[in-house]
Amino acid sequence: MKIDRLGILILILMMLMCGSLGMESFASEKTVILKDVRAEISRKFSKAEGLPDEDCLAIALDEKGQVVVETKGGFAAFQDGHWKKLDEAPPVFTQKGHLKKRVAGALKVDEKNIRDIAQGPGEQIAVALERGMMIKSQGSDWERAHPRAGHHSWSPVDVRAVGYSADGTLWFACLQGVGYQKNGEWTLHPVCEGLPYNDFTSLAAGPDGEVYFGTTEGAIRFDGTTWEYREGPRWLPDNDIRGVVVDKDGTSWFATAKGVGCIEQPLMKLSEKARKLEEDIDKHHRRTLYGYVIGAHLKNPGDRSEWSNEDNDNDGLWTGMYGAGECFAYGATNDPYHKERAKKAFEALRFLSQVTQGGEHPAPRGFPARSIRPASGPDPNVSEYTAEKDKEHRENQDPLWKIIHPRWPKSADGQWFWKCDTSSDELDGHYFLYATYYDLVADTDEEKQRVRDVVTAITDHLIDHGYQLVDWDGQPTRWARFGPDLMNHDPDWADERGLNSLSMLSYLKTAWHMTQDGKYQKAYEDLINNHSYLMNMLVPKVHAGPGTGNQSDDEMAFMSFYNLIKYEENPKLRASYAGAMYRYFLIERPEKNPLFNYIYAAVCEGEKYPGPWGGADLSASREVLEEAADTLVRIPLDRIMWPHKNSHRLDIVPMAPHTQFDTHPNRGHLRNGYVIPVDERTFEFWNHDPWNLDYRNDGRVLADGEAFLLPYYMGLYHKFLAEE
């Protein structure tokens, strides 16, 4: 997939800076520069917006370029932002009806057998029939089309749709695929070359050469290079498209049984998208006076007017990642707006380590809570979180599950319930934010000391408790366990061995970076030299190739790699870490994850693959940065978690059974090996499984914008991305 399919101008800067090829020159010569990009926004129209009926039969552009629609309740025209009912059929419908009747007589076929008809320049006419496609030019007889292009030669049958673009190009769609004739030459795109679906109903060409195809399972956009699939309530009122037109502004309009839909194509800078998402976070996604950032629960599907915010097991992780994004934003822009937001996120995470101290069930110093709730609300320990439910969970789901009650102790001041049993992914989020905040935002000795204090408290807790988080009950938590005995000698922890070894080394190296305290370096070297943590982390994930293994762990690993490689000064260790990350990135690259791509590019620039047969340059290619930018462009502004269905698509290759540890149905990828693009599926965070094909959401969750903001600002900071 090429990023220029979005109308993005990618300029590769050729200004090599003087001196050695450090990060700055790397960024300058590979920076992806974007101008205004296409930001798709969907709208849906029903009787509430003036349609005579939501059961739409046909749609067209009248002689003024105005959108008109035929419904079961009559005709309507779109005027001044709403639909106006018409007393009679617009001429465009009656004219097409007359043309259809005349052509049916000339071809000696029943009008009902004509699937579609289109009139081009110079009185050219194309007709879609079950038996094929008939074409007539001025002064010639009707001919059946037999398109031929290269090694493809078609005798199409069951032709569903025909249409002409403004330059006279003839397009057609049939079960074999899609084709067009321009200046007498045919170009054919068979199903096997990336077409998402082929049960066509209609087509329409846009003003810039793009073509939209209606199908019984959604709409398809084709710009001559890239196919884009628009399906489900994020994009359409209904998937069964009965007609499509494209107006002069490039807005596509769709007639369906549940109303009219349109997808607008406004141009927007990514910086504008970022600011809109930040404004939405402030409106919908901040919880408690500390402003923890989390998704919103909508009262009604797709309706943002009423919502609620609830605590999350991973408040520290998600708010930490959001806050890290604001740190990168401040580092890239020096804008006080971002500094204030980063500081707020830091204070929110810092409080999670303070709220656990004291009270009836005090945790050891340095123990961060998962989350907090105001004590003015219901006590979560009464019915939501009970010892009986813990026992049931251990018996039926997880034999290592921790039984602890209360799971939500009350703070010393009585103002908060705080959630215990904190996990390793929480720590990854904490350390990622603290390191980024320390390096890029904390600009006074006093502020840096505040960061050191919380980092040393957590790190000392881990060291003092055998590299484990120990809860208020004096026992380790379920998941935050990093000690050598478990990592190296307990088979139940074999899957976590590599990742947790990586995380622990990263935590210690981060603490050493901030404090230069030798005890952290000593612990770090002890784990490497005496407990094989270097060897452990060289294989941080148990997998059988791309799309396999625990997808949620990838996000944790990449954040840990970022700090570990960035702060390691020993060239040999750094090369080993970079080699491990390179091998990890090979299985992650098909996901086009901008966070993973940018982290890899940031810390592996100039590194060489280690070992006796090593020496290969591990620097990220330009394509890696282009793929990251393409995903950032594609992330919809609409962050509602809508359902999506992709398992029926023709461009999907199912995951092979022999690559799966467990049998997971409905997982796959495109024919090119990459996952389905982000605008054709649903995700909330980067710990999701992008290899899933179908998503059973209901439109009641509004995701926050962290998944865009963190990689976007990281890309700006590292100069992987720039805007004109």
PDB file of C-alpha atoms in Angstrom, residues 403-541:
ATOM      1  CA  ILE A 403      -7.376 -14.306  45.881  1.00  0.00           C
ATOM      2  CA  ILE A 404      -7.344 -11.051  47.820  1.00  0.00           C
ATOM      3  CA  HIS A 405     -10.038  -9.161  49.686  1.00  0.00           C
ATOM      4  CA  PRO A 406     -10.556  -6.289  49.704  1.00  0.00           C
ATOM      5  CA  ARG A 407      -9.352  -5.904  46.149  1.00  0.00           C
ATOM      6  CA  TRP A 408     -10.194  -2.206  46.559  1.00  0.00           C
ATOM      7  CA  PRO A 409      -8.750  -0.961  49.887  1.00  0.00           C
ATOM      8  CA  LYS A 410      -9.618   2.531  51.088  1.00  0.00           C
ATOM      9  CA  SER A 411      -6.983   5.264  51.213  1.00  0.00           C
ATOM     10  CA  ALA A 412      -5.684   6.671  54.485  1.00  0.00           C
ATOM     11  CA  ASP A 413      -7.684   9.879  54.071  1.00  0.00           C
ATOM     12  CA  GLY A 414     -10.858   7.944  53.290  1.00  0.00           C
ATOM     13  CA  GLN A 415     -11.308   9.716  49.956  1.00  0.00           C
ATOM     14  CA  TRP A 416     -10.456   6.905  47.565  1.00  0.00           C
ATOM     15  CA  PHE A 417     -10.783   3.232  46.873  1.00  0.00           C
ATOM     16  CA  TRP A 418      -7.621   1.975  45.193  1.00  0.00           C
ATOM     17  CA  LYS A 419      -7.343  -1.220  43.175  1.00  0.00           C
ATOM     18  CA  CYS A 420      -4.558  -3.634  44.056  1.00  0.00           C
ATOM     19  CA  ASP A 421      -3.034  -6.708  42.336  1.00  0.00           C
ATOM     20  CA  THR A 422      -1.128  -4.408  39.978  1.00  0.00           C
ATOM     21  CA  SER A 423       0.327  -6.011  36.857  1.00  0.00           C
ATOM     22  CA  SER A 424       3.452  -5.829  34.722  1.00  0.00           C
ATOM     23  CA  ASP A 425       1.734  -3.899  31.941  1.00  0.00           C
ATOM     24  CA  GLU A 426       0.942  -1.162  34.455  1.00  0.00           C
ATOM     25  CA  LEU A 427       4.625  -0.888  35.290  1.00  0.00           C
ATOM     26  CA  ASP A 428       5.542  -0.677  31.611  1.00  0.00           C
ATOM     27  CA  GLY A 429       3.213   2.303  31.241  1.00  0.00           C
ATOM     28  CA  HIS A 430       4.554   3.972  34.391  1.00  0.00           C
ATOM     29  CA  TYR A 431       8.227   3.663  33.459  1.00  0.00           C
ATOM     30  CA  PHE A 432       7.567   4.730  29.867  1.00  0.00           C
ATOM     31  CA  LEU A 433       5.920   7.961  31.012  1.00  0.00           C
ATOM     32  CA  TYR A 434       8.387   8.675  33.807  1.00  0.00           C
ATOM     33  CA  ALA A 435      11.393   8.300  31.510  1.00  0.00           C
ATOM     34  CA  THR A 436       9.903  10.456  28.768  1.00  0.00           C
ATOM     35  CA  TYR A 437       8.713  13.087  31.242  1.00  0.00           C
ATOM     36  CA  TYR A 438      12.124  13.173  32.936  1.00  0.00           C
ATOM     37  CA  ASP A 439      14.005  13.616  29.666  1.00  0.00           C
ATOM     38  CA  LEU A 440      11.708  15.987  27.785  1.00  0.00           C
ATOM     39  CA  VAL A 441       9.506  17.903  30.225  1.00  0.00           C
ATOM     40  CA  ALA A 442      10.981  18.088  33.728  1.00  0.00           C
ATOM     41  CA  ASP A 443      13.188  21.159  33.331  1.00  0.00           C
ATOM     42  CA  THR A 444      14.091  21.990  36.928  1.00  0.00           C
ATOM     43  CA  ASP A 445      16.081  20.073  39.530  1.00  0.00           C
ATOM     44  CA  GLU A 446      13.018  20.038  41.758  1.00  0.00           C
ATOM     45  CA  GLU A 447      10.798  18.522  39.077  1.00  0.00           C
ATOM     46  CA  LYS A 448      13.398  15.951  38.082  1.00  0.00           C
ATOM     47  CA  GLN A 449      13.713  14.956  41.728  1.00  0.00           C
ATOM     48  CA  ARG A 450       9.962  14.376  41.911  1.00  0.00           C
ATOM     49  CA  VAL A 451      10.311  11.930  39.034  1.00  0.00           C
ATOM     50  CA  ARG A 452      13.327  10.257  40.642  1.00  0.00           C
ATOM     51  CA  ASP A 453      11.434   9.828  43.886  1.00  0.00           C
ATOM     52  CA  VAL A 454       8.570   7.869  42.366  1.00  0.00           C
ATOM     53  CA  VAL A 455      10.837   5.811  40.091  1.00  0.00           C
ATOM     54  CA  THR A 456      13.255   4.902  42.876  1.00  0.00           C
ATOM     55  CA  ALA A 457      10.373   3.998  45.193  1.00  0.00           C
ATOM     56  CA  ILE A 458       8.928   1.531  42.679  1.00  0.00           C
ATOM     57  CA  THR A 459      12.327   0.166  41.660  1.00  0.00           C
ATOM     58  CA  ASP A 460      13.471  -0.241  45.268  1.00  0.00           C
ATOM     59  CA  HIS A 461      10.218  -2.061  46.004  1.00  0.00           C
ATOM     60  CA  LEU A 462      10.934  -4.499  43.185  1.00  0.00           C
ATOM     61  CA  ILE A 463      14.535  -5.113  44.274  1.00  0.00           C
ATOM     62  CA  ASP A 464      13.629  -5.456  47.957  1.00  0.00           C
ATOM     63  CA  HIS A 465      10.885  -7.977  47.195  1.00  0.00           C
ATOM     64  CA  GLY A 466      12.789 -10.297  44.907  1.00  0.00           C
ATOM     65  CA  TYR A 467      11.833  -8.457  41.719  1.00  0.00           C
ATOM     66  CA  GLN A 468       8.109  -8.676  42.416  1.00  0.00           C
ATOM     67  CA  LEU A 469       5.316  -6.287  43.272  1.00  0.00           C
ATOM     68  CA  VAL A 470       4.156  -7.318  46.738  1.00  0.00           C
ATOM     69  CA  ASP A 471       0.624  -6.312  47.675  1.00  0.00           C
ATOM     70  CA  TRP A 472      -0.874  -5.110  50.944  1.00  0.00           C
ATOM     71  CA  ASP A 473      -1.333  -8.764  51.975  1.00  0.00           C
ATOM     72  CA  GLY A 474       2.410  -9.411  51.797  1.00  0.00           C
ATOM     73  CA  GLN A 475       2.049 -11.657  48.756  1.00  0.00           C
ATOM     74  CA  PRO A 476       3.122 -11.039  45.139  1.00  0.00           C
ATOM     75  CA  THR A 477       0.554  -9.854  42.628  1.00  0.00           C
ATOM     76  CA  ARG A 478      -0.626 -12.191  39.883  1.00  0.00           C
ATOM     77  CA  TRP A 479       1.338 -10.711  36.979  1.00  0.00           C
ATOM     78  CA  ALA A 480       4.069  -8.340  38.231  1.00  0.00           C
ATOM     79  CA  ARG A 481       6.645 -11.045  38.907  1.00  0.00           C
ATOM     80  CA  PHE A 482      10.118 -10.768  37.430  1.00  0.00           C
ATOM     81  CA  GLY A 483      12.355 -12.793  39.763  1.00  0.00           C
ATOM     82  CA  PRO A 484      14.956 -15.322  38.586  1.00  0.00           C
ATOM     83  CA  ASP A 485      13.357 -18.300  40.338  1.00  0.00           C
ATOM     84  CA  LEU A 486      10.142 -17.945  38.347  1.00  0.00           C
ATOM     85  CA  MET A 487      11.711 -16.730  35.115  1.00  0.00           C
ATOM     86  CA  ASN A 488      14.323 -19.475  34.951  1.00  0.00           C
ATOM     87  CA  HIS A 489      12.924 -22.397  36.912  1.00  0.00           C
ATOM     88  CA  ASP A 490       9.109 -22.370  36.839  1.00  0.00           C
ATOM     89  CA  PRO A 491       7.484 -23.820  33.680  1.00  0.00           C
ATOM     90  CA  ASP A 492       4.271 -21.933  34.454  1.00  0.00           C
ATOM     91  CA  TRP A 493       6.157 -18.735  33.641  1.00  0.00           C
ATOM     92  CA  ALA A 494       7.904 -19.926  30.491  1.00  0.00           C
ATOM     93  CA  ASP A 495       5.800 -17.707  28.215  1.00  0.00           C
ATOM     94  CA  GLU A 496       6.620 -14.617  30.304  1.00  0.00           C
ATOM     95  CA  ARG A 497      10.322 -15.408  30.664  1.00  0.00           C
ATOM     96  CA  GLY A 498      11.621 -13.287  27.799  1.00  0.00           C
ATOM     97  CA  LEU A 499       9.245 -10.357  28.170  1.00  0.00           C
ATOM     98  CA  ASN A 500       9.539 -10.041  31.942  1.00  0.00           C
ATOM     99  CA  SER A 501      13.332 -10.287  31.775  1.00  0.00           C
ATOM    100  CA  LEU A 502      13.291  -7.493  29.200  1.00  0.00           C
ATOM    101  CA  SER A 503      10.968  -5.370  31.339  1.00  0.00           C
ATOM    102  CA  MET A 504      13.016  -5.769  34.519  1.00  0.00           C
ATOM    103  CA  LEU A 505      16.249  -4.819  32.780  1.00  0.00           C
ATOM    104  CA  SER A 506      14.482  -1.798  31.307  1.00  0.00           C
ATOM    105  CA  TYR A 507      13.165  -0.682  34.717  1.00  0.00           C
ATOM    106  CA  LEU A 508      16.613  -0.937  36.296  1.00  0.00           C
ATOM    107  CA  LYS A 509      18.318   0.870  33.441  1.00  0.00           C
ATOM    108  CA  THR A 510      15.715   3.655  33.626  1.00  0.00           C
ATOM    109  CA  ALA A 511      16.293   4.076  37.368  1.00  0.00           C
ATOM    110  CA  TRP A 512      20.052   4.161  36.811  1.00  0.00           C
ATOM    111  CA  HIS A 513      19.671   6.757  34.049  1.00  0.00           C
ATOM    112  CA  MET A 514      17.801   9.095  36.390  1.00  0.00           C
ATOM    113  CA  THR A 515      19.881   8.567  39.525  1.00  0.00           C
ATOM    114  CA  GLN A 516      23.299   7.239  38.475  1.00  0.00           C
ATOM    115  CA  ASP A 517      22.960   5.170  41.660  1.00  0.00           C
ATOM    116  CA  GLY A 518      25.283   2.187  41.436  1.00  0.00           C
ATOM    117  CA  LYS A 519      22.864  -0.177  43.167  1.00  0.00           C
ATOM    118  CA  TYR A 520      20.617  -0.177  40.114  1.00  0.00           C
ATOM    119  CA  GLN A 521      23.516  -0.909  37.791  1.00  0.00           C
ATOM    120  CA  LYS A 522      24.708  -3.624  40.169  1.00  0.00           C
ATOM    121  CA  ALA A 523      21.285  -5.298  40.186  1.00  0.00           C
ATOM    122  CA  TYR A 524      21.134  -4.939  36.415  1.00  0.00           C
ATOM    123  CA  GLU A 525      24.509  -6.604  35.919  1.00  0.00           C
ATOM    124  CA  ASP A 526      23.670  -9.338  38.419  1.00  0.00           C
ATOM    125  CA  LEU A 527      20.549 -10.322  36.476  1.00  0.00           C
ATOM    126  CA  ILE A 528      22.546 -10.375  33.244  1.00  0.00           C
ATOM    127  CA  ASN A 529      25.678 -12.134  34.480  1.00  0.00           C
ATOM    128  CA  ASN A 530      24.274 -14.522  37.079  1.00  0.00           C
ATOM    129  CA  HIS A 531      20.679 -15.127  36.033  1.00  0.00           C
ATOM    130  CA  SER A 532      20.776 -15.160  32.208  1.00  0.00           C
ATOM    131  CA  TYR A 533      18.457 -12.173  31.744  1.00  0.00           C
ATOM    132  CA  LEU A 534      20.324 -11.106  28.629  1.00  0.00           C
ATOM    133  CA  MET A 535      19.807 -14.537  27.104  1.00  0.00           C
ATOM    134  CA  ASN A 536      16.190 -14.551  28.279  1.00  0.00           C
ATOM    135  CA  MET A 537      15.282 -11.239  26.673  1.00  0.00           C
ATOM    136  CA  LEU A 538      16.819 -12.125  23.326  1.00  0.00           C
ATOM    137  CA  VAL A 539      13.590 -14.057  22.688  1.00  0.00           C
ATOM    138  CA  PRO A 540      10.979 -11.823  24.329  1.00  0.00           C
ATOM    139  CA  LYS A 541       7.967 -13.463  22.680  1.00  0.00           C
TER     140      LYS A 541
END
